[in-house]
């Protein structure tokens, strides 16, 4: 049994190595180093996983479970000789520092791992996802379900031996395309002429769609109407479905609520309506190939997505002796783009949140207008307005052009043509601050905004950490955790900015955090401008090609503070002798997905009209939620 | 918006010059189309990344209200146009088909972006439908990933032109002018994988004939599309299976003429237009004679 005596403060803040040493001392039989080449952290015997996790949290101060995911090591052969499924957890301290990675291995045929939801509630959805895609069962999980696919789906698609209907080869480039040069439509190669496959024993005469009934069953919401009595008055409790087509669910998101009058008693988020198999496709792709796919995760801030992914892969590439890191100018450009994306993201988030609380579309129009200016800039630099595909391993795709020639202005058919630096200077020093001033003037003290948002959708500090929330949701609840400061990357250590925090934990606090963060982003951008000037002669693309296209073996977890929160990429390079051209595992720790975990708890007791506001204040993007 | 009456007038019946600004003589079709094309109400409904560009198109810089399309309705019951703005997944196609069935006719589908048109970058994904046209009749495809707002506007203008080409007299081209209500699209079933009820027979056949063989026989296109959209009908050839009856009764009314495809409706010449009209009448006669045979 674990000794639960008063935790030692030193242990809670010491280095990761100290923590691991302590852990091994405490659990000599259960914890061992992960000695595979390129790997780190510890492997925990699954029998004691929960005790170890509890100890990590209680005694060693790892209060924040960032990511929980699985890897299928079927036939990998280099790192491991036995085929197994492996759970990988990344735990952090909210006081800062890097991750403690721990893993638990389980048999492929009878995959069972104890659930960590009793320790960190943030594991809830992530474990459901692993169950859905890998088929690992978690004992004591409160509601293990198919979270992205539907009940009745055949198989667990992320397993290495599961093949999709359009399967062609394990890895790209497919032999038929390169060097074969043959292009064909995938439909022509499947027997049903569509992207479908059925198990051999399918019985079409007794086909039933169990996806819905199972869903309601899982939540214990099987009955439509339940009678309840309030002060002797009998009323009905109703089950109400909202979405996936609903104007205020920000895309194809769905919620099922149990209502007592106007008040929400229970709420379950349902997703997967935009599950487009990002990770499975990502494992077939080459390393480089995945960059444009990351654009399509959080499609409001594609630059930030690029950044996280290249950081993760660069960690692997750094094992390579010939690796040259990005030049200083490349880092400056990356930060420039990412901070602009953050402003776009927050403008968008606030605008659509206002939609949800009743200011339908008018405020958004002003924000979108400002966004268009930045889109012009992105388009001129990266070639596309939204899907920038801008960053590369070891740098960026291209330096800033001398002049910005953007799309024709449709109102008067004049082509816009600016000097890039002038455009940027004006935008950073004048336009964006002015927009934010306007925004604040109209909203911050606005009576309606305040009445609708203060005290609504409260998430306590403890819960925010426990539920693994990230971004403005976490910082709105009083946790000053910003990865740019807590676990710095790129050139953030030398930049001067503050972490925006509010303690109230309600919708208004999240709004304030976003506004404050935009101001901080402007502060950063103002420091970027001179750096752009004096690195003007440096190349941003010089080191792009220095690494070949193969990544050395190992694992890496790259994470960035994106507009929506911590965006992490867990990548594994394995399966070949020395280096691989395709990821063995490619996992996205999506803030939009994990931030939804406390939605049910936050909405309880609130009114229906508040629920849409609460969802808006979390700020999700479905491309990232469902991947 | 200033009303240009001359645009509306049919030249056949000239209006005296002094009344040209007040009176127009026109056909019912033209009036219908004119009204509909200028008040296309899209459904407020976004699927994925493309939806963001759709919102950008709706907002001040690009502003599609200039074309009478700004009234986005959140309910299918009030909308004319479904902009499929993003990746269609198997899980989502079920509600999409339901929504489509709930839209009142006349209704149109615009596939926005690579995903909605043919699967896009995520086509190979196990949960992705390779294009909305696998389930719904699609009127306009807008390429791009995402299409720029300009491209979407272009697509919507293309749709307006398509509407201009519709005619009350060509009931076969436009199903809602036909007799009786049109069939709802069957809602797909989420079984072990998505199942299109229209394909049941084919799935059963394939599954029985030892399923996974390298039997890549040509797929059954006519079953995939509603009859009026079937390419066989559009080109004047007769659909598989029905050939016997169709030729038999066609004798009484004359053969259907093959019409060269590949042209947008508004690009077609007068002759093709005329042939279409004749074909439509003949097909109507064929159907009528079939009905009397059955009855
Ligand atoms: S076409 Fe491209 S931008 Fe549009 S939904 Fe598909 S991936 Fe997203």
mmCIF file of N, CA, C and O in Angstrom, chain A residues 143-230:
data_model
loop_
_atom_site.group_PDB
_atom_site.id
_atom_site.type_symbol
_atom_site.label_atom_id
_atom_site.label_comp_id
_atom_site.label_asym_id
_atom_site.label_seq_id
_atom_site.Cartn_x
_atom_site.Cartn_y
_atom_site.Cartn_z
ATOM 1 N N UNK A 143 -17.764 5.652 -17.832
ATOM 2 C CA UNK A 143 -18.633 5.448 -18.991
ATOM 3 C C UNK A 143 -17.778 5.221 -20.222
ATOM 4 O O UNK A 143 -17.555 6.113 -21.019
ATOM 5 N N UNK A 144 -17.293 4.004 -20.318
ATOM 6 C CA UNK A 144 -16.425 3.677 -21.447
ATOM 7 C C UNK A 144 -17.287 3.485 -22.682
ATOM 8 O O UNK A 144 -18.215 2.693 -22.674
ATOM 9 N N UNK A 145 -17.010 4.251 -23.720
ATOM 10 C CA UNK A 145 -17.899 4.187 -24.882
ATOM 11 C C UNK A 145 -17.124 4.508 -26.136
ATOM 12 O O UNK A 145 -16.016 5.012 -26.094
ATOM 13 N N UNK A 146 -17.786 4.240 -27.249
ATOM 14 C CA UNK A 146 -17.257 4.651 -28.540
ATOM 15 C C UNK A 146 -17.444 6.155 -28.626
ATOM 16 O O UNK A 146 -18.557 6.633 -28.821
ATOM 17 N N UNK A 147 -16.382 6.888 -28.503
ATOM 18 C CA UNK A 147 -16.574 8.333 -28.398
ATOM 19 C C UNK A 147 -16.466 9.019 -29.753
ATOM 20 O O UNK A 147 -17.128 10.018 -30.002
ATOM 21 N N UNK A 148 -15.668 8.477 -30.649
ATOM 22 C CA UNK A 148 -15.526 9.118 -31.961
ATOM 23 C C UNK A 148 -16.296 8.356 -33.035
ATOM 24 O O UNK A 148 -16.882 8.963 -33.925
ATOM 25 N N UNK A 149 -16.290 7.044 -32.957
ATOM 26 C CA UNK A 149 -17.078 6.273 -33.913
ATOM 27 C C UNK A 149 -18.415 5.944 -33.275
ATOM 28 O O UNK A 149 -18.779 6.535 -32.275
ATOM 29 N N UNK A 150 -19.139 5.020 -33.839
ATOM 30 C CA UNK A 150 -20.454 4.734 -33.292
ATOM 31 C C UNK A 150 -20.496 3.303 -32.780
ATOM 32 O O UNK A 150 -19.711 2.449 -33.203
ATOM 33 N N UNK A 151 -21.418 3.062 -31.865
ATOM 34 C CA UNK A 151 -21.584 1.708 -31.337
ATOM 35 C C UNK A 151 -22.024 0.797 -32.461
ATOM 36 O O UNK A 151 -22.956 1.105 -33.183
ATOM 37 N N UNK A 152 -21.360 -0.314 -32.580
ATOM 38 C CA UNK A 152 -21.679 -1.236 -33.668
ATOM 39 C C UNK A 152 -20.633 -1.218 -34.755
ATOM 40 O O UNK A 152 -20.626 -2.073 -35.625
ATOM 41 N N UNK A 153 -19.747 -0.240 -34.731
ATOM 42 C CA UNK A 153 -18.664 -0.184 -35.719
ATOM 43 C C UNK A 153 -17.800 -1.430 -35.573
ATOM 44 O O UNK A 153 -17.572 -1.917 -34.476
ATOM 45 N N UNK A 154 -17.330 -1.920 -36.705
ATOM 46 C CA UNK A 154 -16.552 -3.156 -36.633
ATOM 47 C C UNK A 154 -15.076 -2.856 -36.399
ATOM 48 O O UNK A 154 -14.453 -2.126 -37.153
ATOM 49 N N UNK A 155 -14.530 -3.368 -35.344
ATOM 50 C CA UNK A 155 -13.093 -3.280 -35.115
ATOM 51 C C UNK A 155 -12.629 -1.991 -34.472
ATOM 52 O O UNK A 155 -13.421 -1.088 -34.188
ATOM 53 N N UNK A 156 -11.339 -1.947 -34.220
ATOM 54 C CA UNK A 156 -10.721 -0.791 -33.588
ATOM 55 C C UNK A 156 -9.651 -0.267 -34.544
ATOM 56 O O UNK A 156 -8.565 -0.816 -34.644
ATOM 57 N N UNK A 157 -9.974 0.794 -35.240
ATOM 58 C CA UNK A 157 -9.221 1.159 -36.437
ATOM 59 C C UNK A 157 -7.758 1.544 -36.240
ATOM 60 O O UNK A 157 -6.996 1.454 -37.195
ATOM 61 N N UNK A 158 -7.360 1.988 -35.052
ATOM 62 C CA UNK A 158 -5.969 2.409 -34.945
ATOM 63 C C UNK A 158 -5.013 1.233 -34.710
ATOM 64 O O UNK A 158 -3.810 1.408 -34.665
ATOM 65 N N UNK A 159 -5.563 0.044 -34.556
ATOM 66 C CA UNK A 159 -4.664 -1.104 -34.445
ATOM 67 C C UNK A 159 -3.956 -1.319 -35.767
ATOM 68 O O UNK A 159 -4.532 -1.103 -36.838
ATOM 69 N N UNK A 160 -2.725 -1.782 -35.672
ATOM 70 C CA UNK A 160 -1.923 -1.871 -36.878
ATOM 71 C C UNK A 160 -2.464 -2.906 -37.866
ATOM 72 O O UNK A 160 -2.190 -2.836 -39.054
ATOM 73 N N UNK A 161 -3.197 -3.889 -37.373
ATOM 74 C CA UNK A 161 -3.684 -4.902 -38.313
ATOM 75 C C UNK A 161 -5.084 -4.590 -38.837
ATOM 76 O O UNK A 161 -5.683 -5.389 -39.534
ATOM 77 N N UNK A 162 -5.601 -3.450 -38.511
ATOM 78 C CA UNK A 162 -6.912 -3.049 -39.035
ATOM 79 C C UNK A 162 -6.691 -2.230 -40.299
ATOM 80 O O UNK A 162 -5.936 -1.262 -40.303
ATOM 81 N N UNK A 163 -7.355 -2.630 -41.377
ATOM 82 C CA UNK A 163 -7.146 -1.930 -42.640
ATOM 83 C C UNK A 163 -8.417 -1.218 -43.072
ATOM 84 O O UNK A 163 -9.499 -1.787 -43.028
ATOM 85 N N UNK A 164 -8.249 -0.016 -43.530
ATOM 86 C CA UNK A 164 -9.403 0.740 -43.994
ATOM 87 C C UNK A 164 -9.810 0.257 -45.391
ATOM 88 O O UNK A 164 -9.017 -0.382 -46.081
ATOM 89 N N UNK A 165 -11.047 0.549 -45.825
ATOM 90 C CA UNK A 165 -11.501 0.044 -47.121
ATOM 91 C C UNK A 165 -10.633 0.504 -48.288
ATOM 92 O O UNK A 165 -10.458 -0.236 -49.248
ATOM 93 N N UNK A 166 -10.119 1.694 -48.226
ATOM 94 C CA UNK A 166 -9.285 2.198 -49.317
ATOM 95 C C UNK A 166 -7.816 1.867 -49.102
ATOM 96 O O UNK A 166 -6.948 2.506 -49.667
ATOM 97 N N UNK A 167 -7.561 0.866 -48.282
ATOM 98 C CA UNK A 167 -6.180 0.526 -47.963
ATOM 99 C C UNK A 167 -5.401 0.198 -49.226
ATOM 100 O O UNK A 167 -5.864 -0.540 -50.081
ATOM 101 N N UNK A 168 -4.223 0.750 -49.319
ATOM 102 C CA UNK A 168 -3.406 0.421 -50.474
ATOM 103 C C UNK A 168 -2.076 -0.165 -50.039
ATOM 104 O O UNK A 168 -1.680 -1.230 -50.500
ATOM 105 N N UNK A 169 -1.396 0.526 -49.157
ATOM 106 C CA UNK A 169 -0.111 0.057 -48.666
ATOM 107 C C UNK A 169 0.060 0.581 -47.262
ATOM 108 O O UNK A 169 -0.643 1.494 -46.845
ATOM 109 N N UNK A 170 1.067 0.034 -46.559
ATOM 110 C CA UNK A 170 1.280 0.494 -45.195
ATOM 111 C C UNK A 170 1.684 1.957 -45.151
ATOM 112 O O UNK A 170 1.301 2.694 -44.261
ATOM 113 N N UNK A 171 2.517 2.361 -46.081
ATOM 114 C CA UNK A 171 3.088 3.696 -45.957
ATOM 115 C C UNK A 171 3.197 4.376 -47.304
ATOM 116 O O UNK A 171 3.345 3.732 -48.341
ATOM 117 N N UNK A 172 3.128 5.671 -47.257
ATOM 118 C CA UNK A 172 3.301 6.465 -48.461
ATOM 119 C C UNK A 172 4.780 6.756 -48.665
ATOM 120 O O UNK A 172 5.538 6.744 -47.715
ATOM 121 N N UNK A 173 5.222 7.068 -49.855
ATOM 122 C CA UNK A 173 4.422 7.115 -51.073
ATOM 123 C C UNK A 173 4.046 5.719 -51.559
ATOM 124 O O UNK A 173 4.875 4.824 -51.543
ATOM 125 N N UNK A 174 2.811 5.553 -51.967
ATOM 126 C CA UNK A 174 2.349 4.259 -52.445
ATOM 127 C C UNK A 174 3.100 3.886 -53.730
ATOM 128 O O UNK A 174 3.306 4.729 -54.600
ATOM 129 N N UNK A 175 3.474 2.605 -53.824
ATOM 130 C CA UNK A 175 4.258 2.150 -54.973
ATOM 131 C C UNK A 175 3.615 2.466 -56.304
ATOM 132 O O UNK A 175 4.287 2.736 -57.298
ATOM 133 N N UNK A 176 2.265 2.462 -56.330
ATOM 134 C CA UNK A 176 1.607 2.706 -57.610
ATOM 135 C C UNK A 176 1.818 4.154 -58.072
ATOM 136 O O UNK A 176 1.857 4.427 -59.254
ATOM 137 N N UNK A 177 1.941 5.057 -57.091
ATOM 138 C CA UNK A 177 2.073 6.469 -57.459
ATOM 139 C C UNK A 177 3.530 6.829 -57.710
ATOM 140 O O UNK A 177 3.857 7.550 -58.625
ATOM 141 N N UNK A 178 4.393 6.313 -56.837
ATOM 142 C CA UNK A 178 5.807 6.638 -56.948
ATOM 143 C C UNK A 178 6.606 5.397 -56.651
ATOM 144 O O UNK A 178 6.436 4.827 -55.587
ATOM 145 N N UNK A 179 7.398 4.855 -57.530
ATOM 146 C CA UNK A 179 7.718 5.428 -58.845
ATOM 147 C C UNK A 179 6.775 4.998 -59.956
ATOM 148 O O UNK A 179 7.005 5.360 -61.111
ATOM 149 N N UNK A 180 5.723 4.238 -59.629
ATOM 150 C CA UNK A 180 4.878 3.681 -60.677
ATOM 151 C C UNK A 180 4.201 4.709 -61.569
ATOM 152 O O UNK A 180 3.984 4.491 -62.747
ATOM 153 N N UNK A 181 3.841 5.837 -60.977
ATOM 154 C CA UNK A 181 3.223 6.881 -61.779
ATOM 155 C C UNK A 181 1.782 6.606 -62.172
ATOM 156 O O UNK A 181 1.248 7.218 -63.079
ATOM 157 N N UNK A 182 1.131 5.653 -61.496
ATOM 158 C CA UNK A 182 -0.259 5.341 -61.827
ATOM 159 C C UNK A 182 -1.192 6.055 -60.865
ATOM 160 O O UNK A 182 -1.014 5.972 -59.667
ATOM 161 N N UNK A 183 -2.168 6.696 -61.412
ATOM 162 C CA UNK A 183 -3.165 7.308 -60.557
ATOM 163 C C UNK A 183 -4.492 6.613 -60.814
ATOM 164 O O UNK A 183 -4.833 6.325 -61.946
ATOM 165 N N UNK A 184 -5.177 6.285 -59.766
ATOM 166 C CA UNK A 184 -6.493 5.674 -59.952
ATOM 167 C C UNK A 184 -7.401 6.172 -58.860
ATOM 168 O O UNK A 184 -6.957 6.712 -57.854
ATOM 169 N N UNK A 185 -8.665 5.986 -59.076
ATOM 170 C CA UNK A 185 -9.611 6.380 -58.043
ATOM 171 C C UNK A 185 -9.781 5.204 -57.094
ATOM 172 O O UNK A 185 -9.989 4.072 -57.509
ATOM 173 N N UNK A 186 -9.703 5.516 -55.811
ATOM 174 C CA UNK A 186 -9.757 4.447 -54.824
ATOM 175 C C UNK A 186 -11.056 3.655 -54.937
ATOM 176 O O UNK A 186 -11.088 2.460 -54.681
ATOM 177 N N UNK A 187 -12.138 4.310 -55.356
ATOM 178 C CA UNK A 187 -13.427 3.631 -55.445
ATOM 179 C C UNK A 187 -13.359 2.427 -56.372
ATOM 180 O O UNK A 187 -14.041 1.432 -56.178
ATOM 181 N N UNK A 188 -12.551 2.566 -57.418
ATOM 182 C CA UNK A 188 -12.535 1.512 -58.424
ATOM 183 C C UNK A 188 -11.899 0.231 -57.911
ATOM 184 O O UNK A 188 -12.019 -0.816 -58.526
ATOM 185 N N UNK A 189 -11.198 0.333 -56.815
ATOM 186 C CA UNK A 189 -10.496 -0.837 -56.313
ATOM 187 C C UNK A 189 -11.250 -1.557 -55.198
ATOM 188 O O UNK A 189 -10.791 -2.568 -54.710
ATOM 189 N N UNK A 190 -12.351 -1.009 -54.754
ATOM 190 C CA UNK A 190 -13.085 -1.695 -53.690
ATOM 191 C C UNK A 190 -14.312 -2.358 -54.288
ATOM 192 O O UNK A 190 -14.880 -1.865 -55.262
ATOM 193 N N UNK A 191 -14.708 -3.454 -53.670
ATOM 194 C CA UNK A 191 -15.778 -4.198 -54.315
ATOM 195 C C UNK A 191 -17.124 -3.512 -54.178
ATOM 196 O O UNK A 191 -18.020 -3.746 -54.968
ATOM 197 N N UNK A 192 -17.283 -2.657 -53.193
ATOM 198 C CA UNK A 192 -18.579 -2.007 -53.068
ATOM 199 C C UNK A 192 -18.614 -0.654 -53.759
ATOM 200 O O UNK A 192 -19.611 0.052 -53.709
ATOM 201 N N UNK A 193 -17.500 -0.284 -54.349
ATOM 202 C CA UNK A 193 -17.474 0.975 -55.076
ATOM 203 C C UNK A 193 -17.594 2.189 -54.193
ATOM 204 O O UNK A 193 -17.935 3.273 -54.653
ATOM 205 N N UNK A 194 -17.349 2.010 -52.932
ATOM 206 C CA UNK A 194 -17.491 3.095 -51.976
ATOM 207 C C UNK A 194 -16.504 2.878 -50.862
ATOM 208 O O UNK A 194 -15.901 1.817 -50.773
ATOM 209 N N UNK A 195 -16.403 3.833 -49.994
ATOM 210 C CA UNK A 195 -15.482 3.722 -48.879
ATOM 211 C C UNK A 195 -16.105 2.887 -47.760
ATOM 212 O O UNK A 195 -16.299 3.357 -46.654
ATOM 213 N N UNK A 196 -16.451 1.643 -48.067
ATOM 214 C CA UNK A 196 -17.072 0.802 -47.036
ATOM 215 C C UNK A 196 -16.511 -0.603 -47.113
ATOM 216 O O UNK A 196 -16.001 -1.034 -48.139
ATOM 217 N N UNK A 197 -16.602 -1.295 -46.022
ATOM 218 C CA UNK A 197 -16.294 -2.727 -46.001
ATOM 219 C C UNK A 197 -17.151 -3.344 -44.900
ATOM 220 O O UNK A 197 -17.486 -2.696 -43.921
ATOM 221 N N UNK A 198 -17.525 -4.574 -45.107
ATOM 222 C CA UNK A 198 -18.391 -5.208 -44.122
ATOM 223 C C UNK A 198 -17.752 -6.498 -43.673
ATOM 224 O O UNK A 198 -17.068 -7.169 -44.445
ATOM 225 N N UNK A 199 -17.981 -6.871 -42.427
ATOM 226 C CA UNK A 199 -17.465 -8.155 -41.985
ATOM 227 C C UNK A 199 -18.094 -9.285 -42.799
ATOM 228 O O UNK A 199 -19.222 -9.149 -43.297
ATOM 229 N N UNK A 200 -17.365 -10.395 -42.922
ATOM 230 C CA UNK A 200 -17.819 -11.471 -43.798
ATOM 231 C C UNK A 200 -19.194 -12.005 -43.375
ATOM 232 O O UNK A 200 -19.998 -12.405 -44.207
ATOM 233 N N UNK A 201 -19.468 -11.972 -42.083
ATOM 234 C CA UNK A 201 -20.698 -12.609 -41.616
ATOM 235 C C UNK A 201 -21.844 -11.611 -41.473
ATOM 236 O O UNK A 201 -22.763 -11.826 -40.701
ATOM 237 N N UNK A 202 -21.808 -10.532 -42.208
ATOM 238 C CA UNK A 202 -22.866 -9.529 -42.042
ATOM 239 C C UNK A 202 -24.216 -10.106 -42.449
ATOM 240 O O UNK A 202 -24.344 -10.786 -43.462
ATOM 241 N N UNK A 203 -25.193 -9.876 -41.625
ATOM 242 C CA UNK A 203 -26.539 -10.381 -41.883
ATOM 243 C C UNK A 203 -27.436 -9.185 -42.180
ATOM 244 O O UNK A 203 -27.894 -8.499 -41.278
ATOM 245 N N UNK A 204 -27.677 -8.954 -43.457
ATOM 246 C CA UNK A 204 -28.405 -7.743 -43.822
ATOM 247 C C UNK A 204 -29.871 -7.800 -43.445
ATOM 248 O O UNK A 204 -30.533 -6.786 -43.340
ATOM 249 N N UNK A 205 -30.383 -9.012 -43.246
ATOM 250 C CA UNK A 205 -31.813 -9.078 -42.950
ATOM 251 C C UNK A 205 -32.098 -8.665 -41.506
ATOM 252 O O UNK A 205 -33.190 -8.240 -41.180
ATOM 253 N N UNK A 206 -31.087 -8.812 -40.675
ATOM 254 C CA UNK A 206 -31.341 -8.423 -39.280
ATOM 255 C C UNK A 206 -30.453 -7.247 -38.872
ATOM 256 O O UNK A 206 -29.806 -7.242 -37.839
ATOM 257 N N UNK A 207 -30.463 -6.264 -39.710
ATOM 258 C CA UNK A 207 -29.586 -5.133 -39.484
ATOM 259 C C UNK A 207 -30.287 -4.089 -38.617
ATOM 260 O O UNK A 207 -31.376 -3.647 -38.936
ATOM 261 N N UNK A 208 -29.679 -3.728 -37.527
ATOM 262 C CA UNK A 208 -30.286 -2.654 -36.748
ATOM 263 C C UNK A 208 -29.241 -1.609 -36.435
ATOM 264 O O UNK A 208 -28.077 -1.915 -36.278
ATOM 265 N N UNK A 209 -29.703 -0.412 -36.354
ATOM 266 C CA UNK A 209 -28.832 0.693 -36.024
ATOM 267 C C UNK A 209 -28.877 0.860 -34.514
ATOM 268 O O UNK A 209 -29.835 1.391 -33.960
ATOM 269 N N UNK A 210 -27.834 0.364 -33.836
ATOM 270 C CA UNK A 210 -27.882 0.441 -32.375
ATOM 271 C C UNK A 210 -27.148 1.669 -31.857
ATOM 272 O O UNK A 210 -27.050 1.881 -30.667
ATOM 273 N N UNK A 211 -26.619 2.483 -32.774
ATOM 274 C CA UNK A 211 -25.748 3.564 -32.315
ATOM 275 C C UNK A 211 -26.475 4.519 -31.371
ATOM 276 O O UNK A 211 -25.922 4.939 -30.365
ATOM 277 N N UNK A 212 -27.731 4.829 -31.683
ATOM 278 C CA UNK A 212 -28.437 5.801 -30.847
ATOM 279 C C UNK A 212 -28.882 5.201 -29.515
ATOM 280 O O UNK A 212 -28.656 5.775 -28.465
ATOM 281 N N UNK A 213 -29.502 4.029 -29.596
ATOM 282 C CA UNK A 213 -30.041 3.455 -28.365
ATOM 283 C C UNK A 213 -28.921 3.201 -27.357
ATOM 284 O O UNK A 213 -29.059 3.481 -26.174
ATOM 285 N N UNK A 214 -27.779 2.716 -27.861
ATOM 286 C CA UNK A 214 -26.644 2.456 -26.968
ATOM 287 C C UNK A 214 -26.167 3.739 -26.298
ATOM 288 O O UNK A 214 -25.776 3.748 -25.146
ATOM 289 N N UNK A 215 -26.196 4.780 -27.083
ATOM 290 C CA UNK A 215 -25.724 6.060 -26.593
ATOM 291 C C UNK A 215 -26.525 6.506 -25.376
ATOM 292 O O UNK A 215 -25.979 6.812 -24.314
ATOM 293 N N UNK A 216 -27.843 6.501 -25.547
ATOM 294 C CA UNK A 216 -28.693 6.945 -24.449
ATOM 295 C C UNK A 216 -28.577 6.002 -23.258
ATOM 296 O O UNK A 216 -28.591 6.417 -22.113
ATOM 297 N N UNK A 217 -28.458 4.724 -23.583
ATOM 298 C CA UNK A 217 -28.326 3.724 -22.539
ATOM 299 C C UNK A 217 -27.083 4.003 -21.689
ATOM 300 O O UNK A 217 -27.120 3.981 -20.471
ATOM 301 N N UNK A 218 -25.973 4.276 -22.374
ATOM 302 C CA UNK A 218 -24.720 4.510 -21.685
ATOM 303 C C UNK A 218 -24.794 5.655 -20.689
ATOM 304 O O UNK A 218 -24.143 5.649 -19.661
ATOM 305 N N UNK A 219 -25.619 6.652 -21.012
ATOM 306 C CA UNK A 219 -25.739 7.779 -20.114
ATOM 307 C C UNK A 219 -26.841 7.581 -19.090
ATOM 308 O O UNK A 219 -27.125 8.489 -18.309
ATOM 309 N N UNK A 220 -27.484 6.432 -19.142
ATOM 310 C CA UNK A 220 -28.613 6.218 -18.255
ATOM 311 C C UNK A 220 -29.754 7.159 -18.567
ATOM 312 O O UNK A 220 -30.461 7.630 -17.693
ATOM 313 N N UNK A 221 -29.907 7.485 -19.839
ATOM 314 C CA UNK A 221 -30.961 8.430 -20.220
ATOM 315 C C UNK A 221 -31.960 7.747 -21.138
ATOM 316 O O UNK A 221 -32.382 8.298 -22.137
ATOM 317 N N UNK A 222 -32.290 6.516 -20.810
ATOM 318 C CA UNK A 222 -33.108 5.762 -21.737
ATOM 319 C C UNK A 222 -34.533 6.255 -21.860
ATOM 320 O O UNK A 222 -35.151 6.134 -22.901
ATOM 321 N N UNK A 223 -35.070 6.837 -20.815
ATOM 322 C CA UNK A 223 -36.487 7.194 -20.812
ATOM 323 C C UNK A 223 -36.652 8.634 -21.267
ATOM 324 O O UNK A 223 -35.847 9.496 -20.929
ATOM 325 N N UNK A 224 -37.688 8.881 -22.021
ATOM 326 C CA UNK A 224 -37.874 10.226 -22.532
ATOM 327 C C UNK A 224 -38.351 11.205 -21.468
ATOM 328 O O UNK A 224 -37.857 12.300 -21.347
ATOM 329 N N UNK A 225 -39.320 10.795 -20.732
ATOM 330 C CA UNK A 225 -39.913 11.708 -19.753
ATOM 331 C C UNK A 225 -39.873 11.059 -18.380
ATOM 332 O O UNK A 225 -40.228 9.904 -18.223
ATOM 333 N N UNK A 226 -39.415 11.792 -17.417
ATOM 334 C CA UNK A 226 -39.467 11.293 -16.047
ATOM 335 C C UNK A 226 -40.220 12.292 -15.194
ATOM 336 O O UNK A 226 -40.024 13.490 -15.307
ATOM 337 N N UNK A 227 -41.051 11.744 -14.322
ATOM 338 C CA UNK A 227 -41.827 12.644 -13.462
ATOM 339 C C UNK A 227 -41.002 13.014 -12.238
ATOM 340 O O UNK A 227 -40.341 12.163 -11.645
ATOM 341 N N UNK A 228 -41.008 14.266 -11.913
ATOM 342 C CA UNK A 228 -40.376 14.694 -10.661
ATOM 343 C C UNK A 228 -41.318 15.643 -9.949
ATOM 344 O O UNK A 228 -42.213 16.233 -10.553
ATOM 345 N N UNK A 229 -41.117 15.755 -8.658
ATOM 346 C CA UNK A 229 -42.005 16.619 -7.887
ATOM 347 C C UNK A 229 -41.210 17.759 -7.272
ATOM 348 O O UNK A 229 -40.181 17.534 -6.656
ATOM 349 N N UNK A 230 -41.674 18.977 -7.501
ATOM 350 C CA UNK A 230 -41.075 20.146 -6.864
ATOM 351 C C UNK A 230 -42.110 20.759 -5.943
ATOM 352 O O UNK A 230 -43.123 21.248 -6.408
#
